[in-house]
Amino acid sequence: MSEEKSKGKVPVLEVIDIKRHYTQRKKHLTADGRVLKHAKIHSVDGVSFTLNAGEVLGVIGESGCGKSTLGRLLVRLEAPTSGSILIAGHSAEDLIRKDRLNFRRTTQMIFQNPFDTFDPRFSIEKIFIDTLKLHKIGENNSERRKIVIEKLESVGLIPAESFLDRFPHELSGGQLQRISILRSMMLEPSVVVADEPVSMLDVSIRADIINMLYNTAKEHNTSLVFISHDISTTRYISDRIAVMYLGRIVEMGAADEVATNPQHPYTKALISNCASIDPRSKHNPVKLPGEPPTPVDMPAGCAFAPRCPMAAPECCKTGQELRDFGAGRFIRCMKV
Amino acid sequence: MRLNKTLKIIKENTQLKVGCMMLVILFLAALLAPVIAPHNPNILSDDMVVAPNMKYWLGTDGLGRDILSMILYGARTSLVVGFTAAMIAGIIGTLLGGFAGYFGGRIDGVIGEMINIFMMMPTFFLILIVVALFGSGLFNVMVVIGLTTWVGNAKLMRAQAMSLRQRTFIKSAESIGESRMAILFKHIIPNGIFPIIANTTMGVAGAILTESSLAFLGLGDPNVISWGQIIQNGKSYLVDGWWMCVFAGLAIIFTVITFYLIGDGLNRVLSPKLRNLGKEVRG
Ligand SMILES: Nc1ncnc2c1ncn2[C@@H]1O[C@H](COP(=O)(O)OP(=O)(O)OP(=O)(O)O)[C@@H](O)[C@H]1O
Ligand SMILES: [Mg+2]
């Protein structure tokens, strides 16, 4: 870590005020009874953060707050509506235009659904060999096969040969997710985005997969963006945590700090509902009134104000800035 | 392994089973026409307008040609025209639909307009005009039928591509670095092709009917024997030579039913299991 820092101040990933808006085709009825024809969905609405080499950033938040959209933007499965993403100081847009394959090697994604991550018609061997061939790793297929077997064995998929001629539907979710992680890691990416990588897996193997992901990332000094609903897992694996609400980061800071000493009322509510972190308030979790709204027709003031137990009239008037509280702590709330 | 599985699927579906048996008969007739035809279909004899008898099982036409032999040889024409035209329509439809559905945006807009235009166009009259202008050689007929009947396939493929592009394995292929073109040909089309296969099979029947209609209107290739042509020649003998039109007509009906049965059977077998087709076939 220390030598990484001395190398220079350029972070591996720098996200500057990115937004992703979708135009809704259906008509949208707003809370106050107006009908919007082409409503804009502010899925990601101004997210900024930086990520250093080897660092793990956890992203948590309720369903629909834009975590997956953010993930897709980071690996450029979609282009942001505005804002920019810098990879080691270079604009992702330029990088992908200049050399698509090289860009794809630097950022990789682990998907939520391992059962659908691979083309059902291809064997595991073909899936790996095609990837290696595409990125010109290995001289010929027998050499590539050797690389693959070595990798499979290193993560406990033994005997590796028996996996090669199987098809995705013949493997378990855990095995598929390991293969997905392996395949991405073979490209030696500098940033990996894992979007709820274990939420579709059996509880008994989740820890194993998370450990494997964590260890392989550490091995290559790869930065990890870990998107999850599970606060205790996120705290365990992350160096820092960012809490998202309606497309924005509302609080960000060191993982333990955020988990044990949440400041933003939304984070407080989120953490208080997670018993394993805060046993004291187990008996009176903060209940948030209402459902998380769809990010259409965003309110002028704080987006969380309508559901916030601490909301004051002025909260609904002016927008909130993500304020720097020192030591890497950022909070978007005027009451703190 | 694969063959066994395929045979089992065919056996379990009545439409497919019957259709495939009829197809075998058709193929044998076309293939073995020179061997099994009792007469040379091109030779004019003195036995004109002879009703079916022991020598001419299905009778003869106004020029003394044996109807049975003409029908056997006509099967070749019908199958060639049907398969070629349906293949052309299948390939064009798959490509255009795939591009539109996967790439979306402006490409989809342009191709969508083409689909709309071709849907509104009276295809048969278009074919008539083209054949009238450019000649009625068999090649022209096949190509023009193919070029005007791809719309159904394009719509099917477009819908397939639009749903496939949401799937994780397509996103995964994108993020691993495959180009959009490679994804279209390697993942989208192979995984979405099954409804097009079923539809193309039915397209064979449509093409055969169209070719017969053209021949019936006198716009067929005069150098080949075709069922539509037999009917066209026979229609002036409808009163005292019913066998000419009837047997050629039955041949057309038989063939059309064959391909409809197979197409429908394929549809039934393939669509509900579309998602785990890999499983089904590989077992
Ligand atoms: N392609 C799209 N078109 C329109 N709206 C979209 C699209 N993708 C996402 N959205 C909307 O953007 C918002 C954020 O979605 P996103 O999938 O990023 O949430 P999430 O935080 O990942 O939720 P979950 O925890 O359920 O996975 C949602 O309101 C969603 O409906
Ligand atoms: Mg999500």
XYZ file of C-alpha atoms and ligand atoms in Angstrom:
651
model
C 0.000 0.000 0.000
C 2.666 2.497 1.051
C 4.645 2.102 -2.164
C 1.449 2.576 -4.144
C 0.874 5.867 -2.432
C 4.408 7.071 -3.002
C 4.078 6.357 -6.714
C 1.887 9.351 -7.185
C -1.431 10.811 -6.321
C -3.319 9.632 -9.381
C -6.082 7.287 -8.211
C -6.924 4.179 -10.209
C -10.470 5.344 -10.652
C -11.852 8.825 -10.417
C -15.527 9.459 -10.908
C -16.550 13.070 -11.418
C -20.191 13.993 -11.061
C -21.570 11.265 -13.316
C -25.241 11.145 -14.136
C -27.336 8.643 -15.962
C -30.866 9.605 -16.862
C -33.331 7.316 -18.580
C -36.351 8.607 -20.440
C -39.427 6.752 -19.420
C -41.744 5.770 -22.243
C -44.835 5.385 -20.095
C -46.637 8.396 -18.719
C -45.747 9.122 -15.157
C -48.191 10.360 -12.540
C -46.438 12.554 -10.002
C -47.321 12.682 -6.330
C -49.185 15.954 -6.751
C -51.291 14.681 -9.630
C -49.463 16.050 -12.670
C -48.854 13.798 -15.646
C -45.356 13.760 -17.091
C -45.123 12.478 -20.665
C -41.448 11.756 -21.029
C -40.457 11.524 -17.411
C -36.725 11.412 -16.727
C -35.533 8.748 -14.342
C -32.505 10.046 -12.477
C -30.988 6.636 -11.854
C -27.559 8.042 -11.107
C -27.668 11.720 -10.363
C -24.256 13.177 -9.673
C -21.920 10.635 -8.137
C -18.281 11.454 -7.444
C -15.610 9.431 -5.698
C -12.077 8.208 -6.116
C -10.631 4.774 -5.674
C -6.996 3.940 -5.013
C -5.126 0.854 -6.111
C -6.097 -2.208 -4.123
C -8.833 -0.394 -2.282
C -12.287 -1.870 -1.739
C -15.265 0.466 -1.894
C -18.594 -0.896 -0.729
C -21.754 0.614 -2.200
C -24.965 0.079 -0.262
C -28.483 1.408 -0.476
C -32.053 0.322 -0.945
C -33.312 -1.380 -4.068
C -33.612 1.059 -6.954
C -31.164 3.653 -5.653
C -28.988 3.232 -8.741
C -26.250 0.893 -7.554
C -26.378 -1.368 -10.582
C -26.629 1.584 -12.929
C -23.512 3.061 -11.327
C -21.762 -0.284 -11.781
C -22.692 -0.442 -15.459
C -21.391 3.095 -15.953
C -18.071 2.271 -14.297
C -17.366 -0.628 -16.669
C -18.909 1.313 -19.522
C -21.699 -1.055 -20.388
C -23.470 2.267 -20.711
C -22.214 5.773 -21.268
C -23.064 8.385 -18.631
C -25.474 11.165 -19.571
C -22.936 13.612 -18.200
C -19.856 13.678 -16.044
C -16.655 11.766 -16.556
C -14.825 8.697 -15.390
C -11.039 8.711 -15.276
C -9.034 5.505 -15.236
C -5.534 6.200 -13.915
C -6.019 9.804 -14.945
C -7.273 9.125 -18.481
C -10.830 9.629 -19.613
C -12.626 6.313 -20.009
C -14.373 7.645 -23.077
C -11.072 8.273 -24.837
C -9.598 5.000 -23.663
C -12.436 2.912 -25.035
C -12.433 4.796 -28.306
C -8.697 4.343 -28.759
C -8.361 0.725 -27.677
C -11.509 -1.085 -26.681
C -9.831 -4.327 -25.687
C -7.302 -2.564 -23.525
C -10.039 -0.663 -21.753
C -12.006 -3.841 -21.172
C -8.919 -5.378 -19.620
C -8.654 -2.537 -17.102
C -12.237 -2.650 -15.862
C -14.162 -5.833 -15.314
C -17.564 -6.693 -13.931
C -18.818 -9.623 -11.875
C -22.533 -10.046 -12.430
C -25.298 -10.807 -10.007
C -26.620 -13.810 -11.892
C -23.888 -16.410 -12.463
C -26.401 -18.785 -14.077
C -26.827 -16.396 -16.987
C -23.312 -14.988 -17.206
C -22.165 -17.397 -19.917
C -23.591 -18.289 -23.290
C -25.537 -21.512 -22.631
C -24.250 -23.036 -25.846
C -20.562 -22.876 -24.937
C -18.495 -25.209 -22.804
C -16.404 -23.804 -19.971
C -13.290 -24.516 -22.018
C -14.570 -22.523 -24.979
C -15.630 -19.689 -22.707
C -12.117 -19.390 -21.268
C -10.188 -20.045 -24.463
C -12.243 -17.497 -26.401
C -11.565 -14.869 -23.749
C -7.831 -15.558 -23.726
C -7.688 -15.608 -27.507
C -9.565 -12.335 -27.726
C -7.015 -10.681 -25.455
C -4.064 -12.457 -27.078
C -3.040 -14.255 -23.929
C -1.118 -17.465 -24.620
C 0.515 -18.592 -27.855
C -1.784 -21.417 -28.846
C -4.775 -23.295 -27.537
C -2.849 -25.970 -25.685
C -0.918 -23.292 -23.825
C -4.166 -21.458 -23.063
C -5.673 -24.693 -21.848
C -2.765 -25.098 -19.479
C -3.268 -21.592 -18.105
C -6.958 -22.253 -17.569
C -6.393 -25.569 -15.799
C -3.854 -23.970 -13.500
C -6.258 -21.163 -12.628
C -9.205 -23.477 -12.051
C -7.169 -25.622 -9.707
C -5.932 -22.605 -7.794
C -9.501 -21.817 -6.732
C -10.419 -25.357 -5.846
C -12.252 -26.392 -9.004
C -10.638 -29.825 -9.015
C -10.111 -31.826 -11.156
C -9.991 -28.915 -13.555
C -10.224 -31.105 -16.670
C -13.634 -32.326 -15.598
C -14.975 -28.778 -15.673
C -13.626 -27.903 -19.089
C -16.030 -29.844 -21.258
C -19.068 -29.090 -19.142
C -21.700 -26.536 -20.001
C -22.827 -23.688 -17.742
C -26.119 -25.371 -16.837
C -24.200 -28.356 -15.533
C -22.456 -26.328 -12.837
C -23.634 -24.882 -9.551
C -24.050 -21.175 -8.971
C -20.986 -21.084 -6.753
C -18.840 -22.819 -9.337
C -20.115 -20.514 -12.055
C -19.430 -17.415 -9.990
C -15.884 -18.627 -9.275
C -15.411 -19.133 -12.990
C -16.794 -15.687 -13.673
C -14.391 -14.126 -11.169
C -11.486 -16.156 -12.560
C -12.223 -15.148 -16.119
C -12.364 -11.482 -15.225
C -9.219 -11.685 -13.120
C -7.285 -13.372 -15.946
C -7.339 -10.048 -17.743
C -5.579 -8.478 -14.738
C -7.968 -5.563 -14.435
C -7.199 -2.586 -12.243
C -10.843 -2.126 -11.253
C -13.439 -4.820 -10.705
C -17.091 -3.982 -10.120
C -18.979 -6.758 -8.335
C -22.720 -6.157 -8.456
C -24.311 -8.217 -5.679
C -22.078 -11.150 -6.632
C -23.498 -13.571 -4.084
C -27.117 -12.535 -3.738
C -28.310 -15.355 -5.986
C -26.175 -18.001 -4.352
C -26.880 -20.374 -1.528
C -26.161 -18.817 1.871
C -23.728 -21.601 2.745
C -21.245 -20.690 0.013
C -21.544 -16.912 0.020
C -18.623 -16.410 2.403
C -16.384 -18.642 0.279
C -17.127 -16.703 -2.884
C -16.639 -13.353 -1.172
C -13.326 -14.538 0.231
C -12.216 -15.769 -3.140
C -13.142 -12.465 -4.736
C -11.393 -10.536 -1.990
C -8.251 -12.647 -2.067
C -7.821 -12.617 -5.837
C -8.354 -8.862 -5.832
C -5.738 -8.406 -3.102
C -3.325 -10.699 -4.924
C -3.355 -8.512 -8.019
C -3.746 -5.263 -6.079
C -6.997 -4.772 -7.925
C -9.459 -2.169 -6.718
C -12.917 -3.455 -6.012
C -16.299 -1.754 -6.114
C -18.506 -4.055 -4.096
C -22.223 -3.420 -4.564
C -24.468 -5.073 -2.019
C -27.578 -5.012 0.100
C -25.800 -6.798 2.877
C -24.297 -4.212 5.182
C -22.338 -6.541 7.439
C -20.653 -8.305 4.512
C -19.901 -4.982 2.902
C -18.368 -3.693 6.096
C -16.268 -6.829 6.419
C -14.797 -6.654 2.926
C -14.623 -2.871 2.311
C -12.095 -0.226 3.202
C -14.649 2.485 2.578
C -18.408 2.477 2.238
C -20.582 4.760 0.113
C -24.265 4.925 0.942
C -26.548 5.771 -1.961
C -30.027 7.206 -1.935
C -31.954 8.006 -5.127
C -28.937 8.118 -7.368
C -26.683 10.091 -5.042
C -24.100 9.299 -2.439
C -25.472 10.544 0.901
C -22.621 9.377 3.077
C -19.162 8.027 2.463
C -16.300 7.162 4.765
C -14.144 4.435 6.275
C -16.159 1.225 6.487
C -16.034 0.863 10.280
C -16.779 4.536 10.828
C -19.851 4.492 8.631
C -21.077 1.225 10.073
C -20.581 2.019 13.744
C -21.077 5.752 13.723
C -23.496 6.630 10.936
C -24.231 10.360 10.643
C -26.728 10.770 7.841
C -30.280 9.956 8.989
C -30.687 7.578 6.051
C -27.536 5.662 6.934
C -28.682 5.543 10.536
C -31.959 3.992 9.517
C -30.229 1.535 7.196
C -27.694 0.449 9.828
C -30.226 0.252 12.631
C -32.140 -2.308 10.598
C -29.057 -4.481 10.437
C -28.832 -6.218 13.818
C -25.379 -7.715 13.553
C -23.640 -4.339 13.414
C -25.447 -2.423 16.065
C -26.804 -4.757 18.734
C -27.849 -1.904 21.001
C -30.547 -0.545 18.735
C -31.700 -3.995 17.722
C -34.908 -3.470 19.592
C -35.820 -0.167 18.101
C -34.780 -0.070 14.469
C -35.563 3.233 12.808
C -38.567 2.678 10.591
C -38.596 4.724 7.408
C -42.069 5.738 6.386
C -43.048 4.892 2.833
C -41.317 3.173 -0.033
C -38.175 4.431 -1.682
C -39.608 6.626 -4.427
C -38.671 6.203 -8.075
C -36.155 8.879 -8.977
C -38.523 10.738 -11.296
C -39.359 14.395 -10.846
C -36.734 14.956 -8.169
C -37.678 17.336 -5.349
C -35.900 20.669 -5.128
C -34.521 20.114 -1.664
C -32.970 17.078 -0.037
C -34.219 13.934 -1.805
C -34.510 12.091 1.482
C -36.462 14.835 3.279
C -39.949 13.347 2.647
C -38.999 10.228 4.600
C -36.493 11.738 7.020
C -37.304 11.629 10.755
C -35.135 14.720 11.273
C -36.461 16.757 8.379
C -37.038 20.463 8.945
C -38.867 22.829 6.573
C -35.601 24.213 5.217
C -34.554 20.704 4.099
C -37.192 20.745 1.373
C -36.092 24.099 0.026
C -32.452 23.864 -0.869
C -30.422 21.024 -2.289
C -27.773 19.449 -0.118
C -24.089 19.281 -0.944
C -21.923 16.306 -0.107
C -19.829 18.043 2.561
C -16.306 17.031 3.530
C -15.977 16.270 7.235
C -12.302 15.386 7.067
C -10.582 12.002 7.264
C -12.337 10.915 4.092
C -15.801 11.338 5.556
C -18.476 12.913 3.365
C -22.066 13.547 4.419
C -24.932 15.067 2.462
C -27.118 16.563 5.206
C -27.505 20.084 6.595
C -28.418 18.798 10.048
C -25.070 17.187 10.739
C -26.353 -38.839 -28.583
C -27.543 -35.707 -30.294
C -29.187 -37.713 -33.073
C -31.014 -39.935 -30.592
C -32.344 -36.922 -28.788
C -33.501 -35.331 -32.018
C -35.226 -38.527 -33.098
C -36.952 -38.734 -29.735
C -38.233 -35.187 -30.021
C -39.536 -35.904 -33.518
C -41.276 -39.080 -32.339
C -42.986 -37.309 -29.466
C -44.526 -34.615 -31.622
C -47.231 -35.810 -33.998
C -46.946 -32.883 -36.402
C -43.215 -33.318 -36.694
C -43.494 -37.081 -37.082
C -46.076 -36.941 -39.876
C -44.384 -33.938 -41.493
C -41.001 -35.624 -41.544
C -42.406 -38.789 -43.063
C -44.104 -36.757 -45.784
C -40.873 -34.861 -46.356
C -38.994 -38.135 -46.842
C -41.551 -39.167 -49.478
C -41.113 -35.815 -51.226
C -37.350 -36.062 -51.159
C -37.365 -39.588 -52.486
C -39.727 -38.591 -55.269
C -37.540 -35.675 -56.280
C -34.281 -37.536 -55.909
C -35.336 -40.738 -57.627
C -37.464 -39.112 -60.307
C -35.243 -40.358 -63.181
C -35.386 -43.904 -61.790
C -39.029 -44.259 -60.819
C -40.697 -42.090 -63.421
C -42.434 -44.497 -65.824
C -42.012 -42.153 -68.806
C -39.857 -39.293 -69.940
C -41.866 -36.232 -68.920
C -40.617 -34.193 -71.858
C -41.502 -36.613 -74.610
C -44.696 -35.875 -76.427
C -46.592 -39.043 -77.327
C -49.664 -39.708 -79.392
C -51.621 -40.719 -76.275
C -53.093 -37.273 -75.621
C -55.590 -36.541 -72.853
C -55.677 -40.161 -71.762
C -57.491 -40.814 -68.509
C -55.604 -42.650 -65.761
C -55.019 -46.275 -66.763
C -52.476 -49.029 -66.263
C -49.978 -47.482 -68.668
C -50.406 -43.888 -67.540
C -51.289 -44.136 -63.858
C -52.294 -40.513 -63.576
C -53.197 -39.997 -67.209
C -51.543 -37.741 -69.809
C -51.856 -34.091 -70.658
C -52.927 -32.354 -73.847
C -49.508 -32.990 -75.453
C -49.412 -36.631 -74.489
C -46.945 -36.266 -71.578
C -47.263 -38.601 -68.589
C -48.669 -36.660 -65.618
C -47.099 -38.900 -62.963
C -43.641 -38.426 -64.430
C -44.195 -34.674 -64.694
C -45.281 -34.517 -61.061
C -42.199 -36.452 -59.951
C -39.891 -34.126 -61.856
C -41.947 -31.147 -60.737
C -41.134 -32.046 -57.141
C -37.534 -31.121 -57.894
C -38.503 -27.674 -59.097
C -40.791 -27.078 -56.152
C -38.240 -28.166 -53.563
C -35.408 -26.176 -55.108
C -37.511 -23.041 -55.392
C -38.990 -23.500 -51.915
C -35.715 -24.071 -50.125
C -33.711 -21.443 -51.957
C -36.317 -18.714 -51.614
C -36.984 -19.533 -47.945
C -33.250 -19.592 -47.280
C -32.767 -16.165 -48.851
C -35.688 -14.806 -46.831
C -34.353 -16.484 -43.694
C -30.864 -15.033 -44.055
C -32.042 -11.522 -44.900
C -34.632 -11.575 -42.118
C -32.173 -12.863 -39.551
C -29.515 -10.307 -40.415
C -31.813 -7.282 -40.611
C -33.811 -8.321 -37.539
C -30.646 -9.064 -35.596
C -29.080 -5.715 -36.433
C -32.274 -3.824 -35.628
C -32.935 -5.607 -32.366
C -29.420 -5.681 -30.990
C -28.051 -2.347 -32.172
C -31.303 -0.455 -31.700
C -31.293 3.315 -32.149
C -31.098 4.703 -35.650
C -30.331 1.334 -37.260
C -33.512 -0.018 -35.709
C -35.388 3.017 -36.996
C -34.248 2.495 -40.586
C -34.811 -1.260 -40.600
C -38.149 -0.790 -38.831
C -39.245 1.487 -41.661
C -38.144 -1.105 -44.235
C -40.174 -3.723 -42.390
C -43.218 -1.454 -42.402
C -42.900 -0.719 -46.096
C -42.538 -4.375 -47.041
C -45.440 -5.290 -44.789
C -47.761 -2.885 -46.561
C -46.574 -3.825 -50.024
C -48.732 -6.308 -51.965
C -45.885 -8.788 -52.283
C -47.389 -10.980 -54.957
C -47.956 -8.085 -57.324
C -44.445 -6.902 -56.727
C -43.182 -10.355 -57.656
C -45.384 -10.302 -60.752
C -43.945 -6.999 -61.876
C -40.354 -8.046 -61.286
C -40.814 -11.353 -63.092
C -42.598 -9.607 -65.952
C -39.772 -7.083 -66.236
C -36.724 -9.254 -65.658
C -37.842 -12.559 -67.088
C -39.242 -15.646 -65.517
C -36.149 -17.834 -65.205
C -36.197 -20.087 -62.174
C -33.333 -18.134 -60.639
C -35.217 -14.850 -60.920
C -38.309 -16.395 -59.406
C -36.442 -17.805 -56.410
C -34.528 -14.631 -55.719
C -37.500 -12.341 -56.003
C -39.607 -14.524 -53.723
C -36.758 -14.539 -51.187
C -36.279 -10.797 -51.427
C -39.915 -10.038 -50.731
C -40.783 -12.484 -47.938
C -38.153 -11.828 -45.259
C -40.337 -9.504 -43.196
C -41.804 -12.136 -40.863
C -38.348 -13.477 -40.098
C -36.983 -9.994 -39.487
C -39.737 -9.223 -37.002
C -39.156 -12.470 -35.144
C -35.395 -12.007 -35.012
C -35.723 -8.402 -33.934
C -37.892 -9.412 -30.990
C -35.472 -12.190 -30.095
C -32.479 -9.855 -30.221
C -34.224 -7.229 -28.128
C -34.913 -9.703 -25.375
C -31.508 -11.384 -25.617
C -29.586 -8.139 -25.357
C -30.972 -7.699 -21.836
C -29.533 -11.019 -20.761
C -26.505 -11.131 -18.516
C -24.412 -13.214 -20.889
C -24.636 -10.531 -23.540
C -23.582 -7.843 -21.062
C -20.868 -10.178 -19.902
C -19.610 -10.659 -23.455
C -19.590 -6.879 -23.906
C -17.679 -6.286 -20.717
C -15.178 -9.020 -21.520
C -14.352 -7.089 -24.695
C -16.117 -8.802 -27.574
C -17.113 -6.427 -30.344
C -20.775 -5.749 -31.008
C -20.519 -7.435 -34.381
C -18.981 -10.561 -32.866
C -21.678 -10.655 -30.204
C -24.401 -10.402 -32.829
C -23.076 -13.351 -34.806
C -21.714 -15.439 -31.958
C -24.361 -15.031 -29.276
C -27.478 -13.184 -30.398
C -28.235 -14.946 -33.669
C -27.396 -18.520 -32.585
C -29.408 -18.161 -29.393
C -32.362 -16.501 -31.085
C -32.555 -18.458 -34.319
C -35.107 -21.131 -33.395
C -38.350 -19.306 -34.159
C -36.799 -18.262 -37.458
C -36.047 -21.878 -38.303
C -39.677 -22.785 -37.700
C -40.902 -19.789 -39.656
C -38.522 -20.447 -42.535
C -39.848 -23.981 -42.814
C -43.306 -22.556 -43.285
C -41.755 -20.083 -45.701
C -40.771 -23.028 -47.912
C -44.465 -23.843 -48.312
C -45.250 -20.209 -49.089
C -42.518 -20.020 -51.706
C -43.714 -23.221 -53.382
C -47.233 -21.815 -53.553
C -45.979 -18.546 -54.979
C -43.939 -20.316 -57.629
C -46.971 -22.439 -58.560
C -49.117 -19.346 -58.772
C -46.620 -17.678 -61.073
C -46.451 -20.759 -63.287
C -50.225 -20.952 -63.287
C -50.329 -17.374 -64.560
C -47.873 -18.346 -67.264
C -44.981 -16.573 -65.568
C -43.095 -19.713 -64.633
C -39.800 -20.822 -66.131
C -40.817 -22.429 -69.440
C -37.734 -24.645 -69.398
C -38.549 -26.598 -66.270
C -41.459 -28.791 -65.313
C -43.426 -27.384 -62.454
C -46.710 -28.215 -60.815
C -48.165 -24.796 -61.415
C -47.400 -25.207 -65.087
C -49.175 -28.577 -65.263
C -52.239 -26.909 -63.824
C -51.959 -24.023 -66.223
C -51.797 -26.386 -69.179
C -54.533 -28.540 -67.713
C -57.034 -25.844 -66.991
C -58.322 -25.817 -70.560
C -59.065 -29.534 -70.207
C -60.838 -29.148 -66.905
C -64.027 -30.726 -68.229
C -62.694 -33.761 -70.089
C -59.253 -34.005 -68.505
C -59.803 -33.404 -64.798
C -56.813 -35.545 -63.795
C -54.235 -33.008 -64.994
C -55.219 -30.278 -62.572
C -56.346 -32.544 -59.763
C -53.168 -34.579 -59.336
C -50.819 -31.615 -59.698
C -53.000 -29.708 -57.256
C -52.852 -32.589 -54.805
C -49.069 -32.592 -55.088
C -48.981 -28.906 -54.194
C -51.324 -29.409 -51.263
C -49.293 -32.377 -50.038
C -46.073 -30.353 -50.101
C -47.546 -27.297 -48.460
C -49.021 -29.420 -45.682
C -45.670 -31.142 -45.217
C -43.843 -27.907 -44.517
C -46.627 -26.462 -42.410
C -46.641 -29.546 -40.236
C -42.892 -29.437 -39.768
C -42.876 -25.704 -39.131
C -45.700 -25.934 -36.645
C -44.126 -28.936 -34.969
C -40.807 -27.123 -34.668
C -42.598 -24.136 -33.180
C -44.208 -26.295 -30.543
C -41.050 -28.184 -29.742
C -38.747 -25.211 -29.690
C -40.578 -22.275 -28.194
C -41.485 -23.360 -24.658
C -38.016 -24.722 -24.147
C -36.242 -21.917 -25.886
C -34.310 -20.929 -22.810
C -32.862 -24.316 -21.975
C -32.567 -25.555 -25.468
C -28.903 -26.225 -24.830
C -30.020 -28.676 -22.172
C -32.610 -30.303 -24.369
C -30.347 -31.018 -27.253
C -27.247 -31.918 -25.318
C -28.949 -33.873 -22.590
N -32.503 0.674 -18.685
C -33.291 1.365 -17.845
N -34.332 2.095 -18.322
C -35.131 2.794 -17.494
N -34.970 2.846 -16.170
C -33.960 2.157 -15.626
C -33.064 1.380 -16.421
N -32.170 0.788 -15.616
C -32.482 1.178 -14.364
N -33.554 2.002 -14.360
C -34.153 2.630 -13.180
O -33.125 3.239 -12.466
C -33.314 3.088 -11.077
C -32.090 2.459 -10.466
O -31.961 1.128 -10.915
P -30.768 0.179 -10.471
O -30.972 -1.135 -11.137
O -29.490 0.859 -10.714
O -31.027 0.030 -8.904
P -30.257 -0.871 -7.848
O -29.787 0.033 -6.787
O -29.245 -1.712 -8.510
O -31.427 -1.775 -7.297
P -31.357 -3.298 -6.801
O -30.796 -3.247 -5.439
O -32.792 -3.730 -6.813
O -30.518 -4.049 -7.759
C -34.574 2.266 -10.908
O -35.634 3.142 -10.595
C -34.764 1.633 -12.235
O -36.128 1.445 -12.493
Mg -28.980 -3.870 -8.773
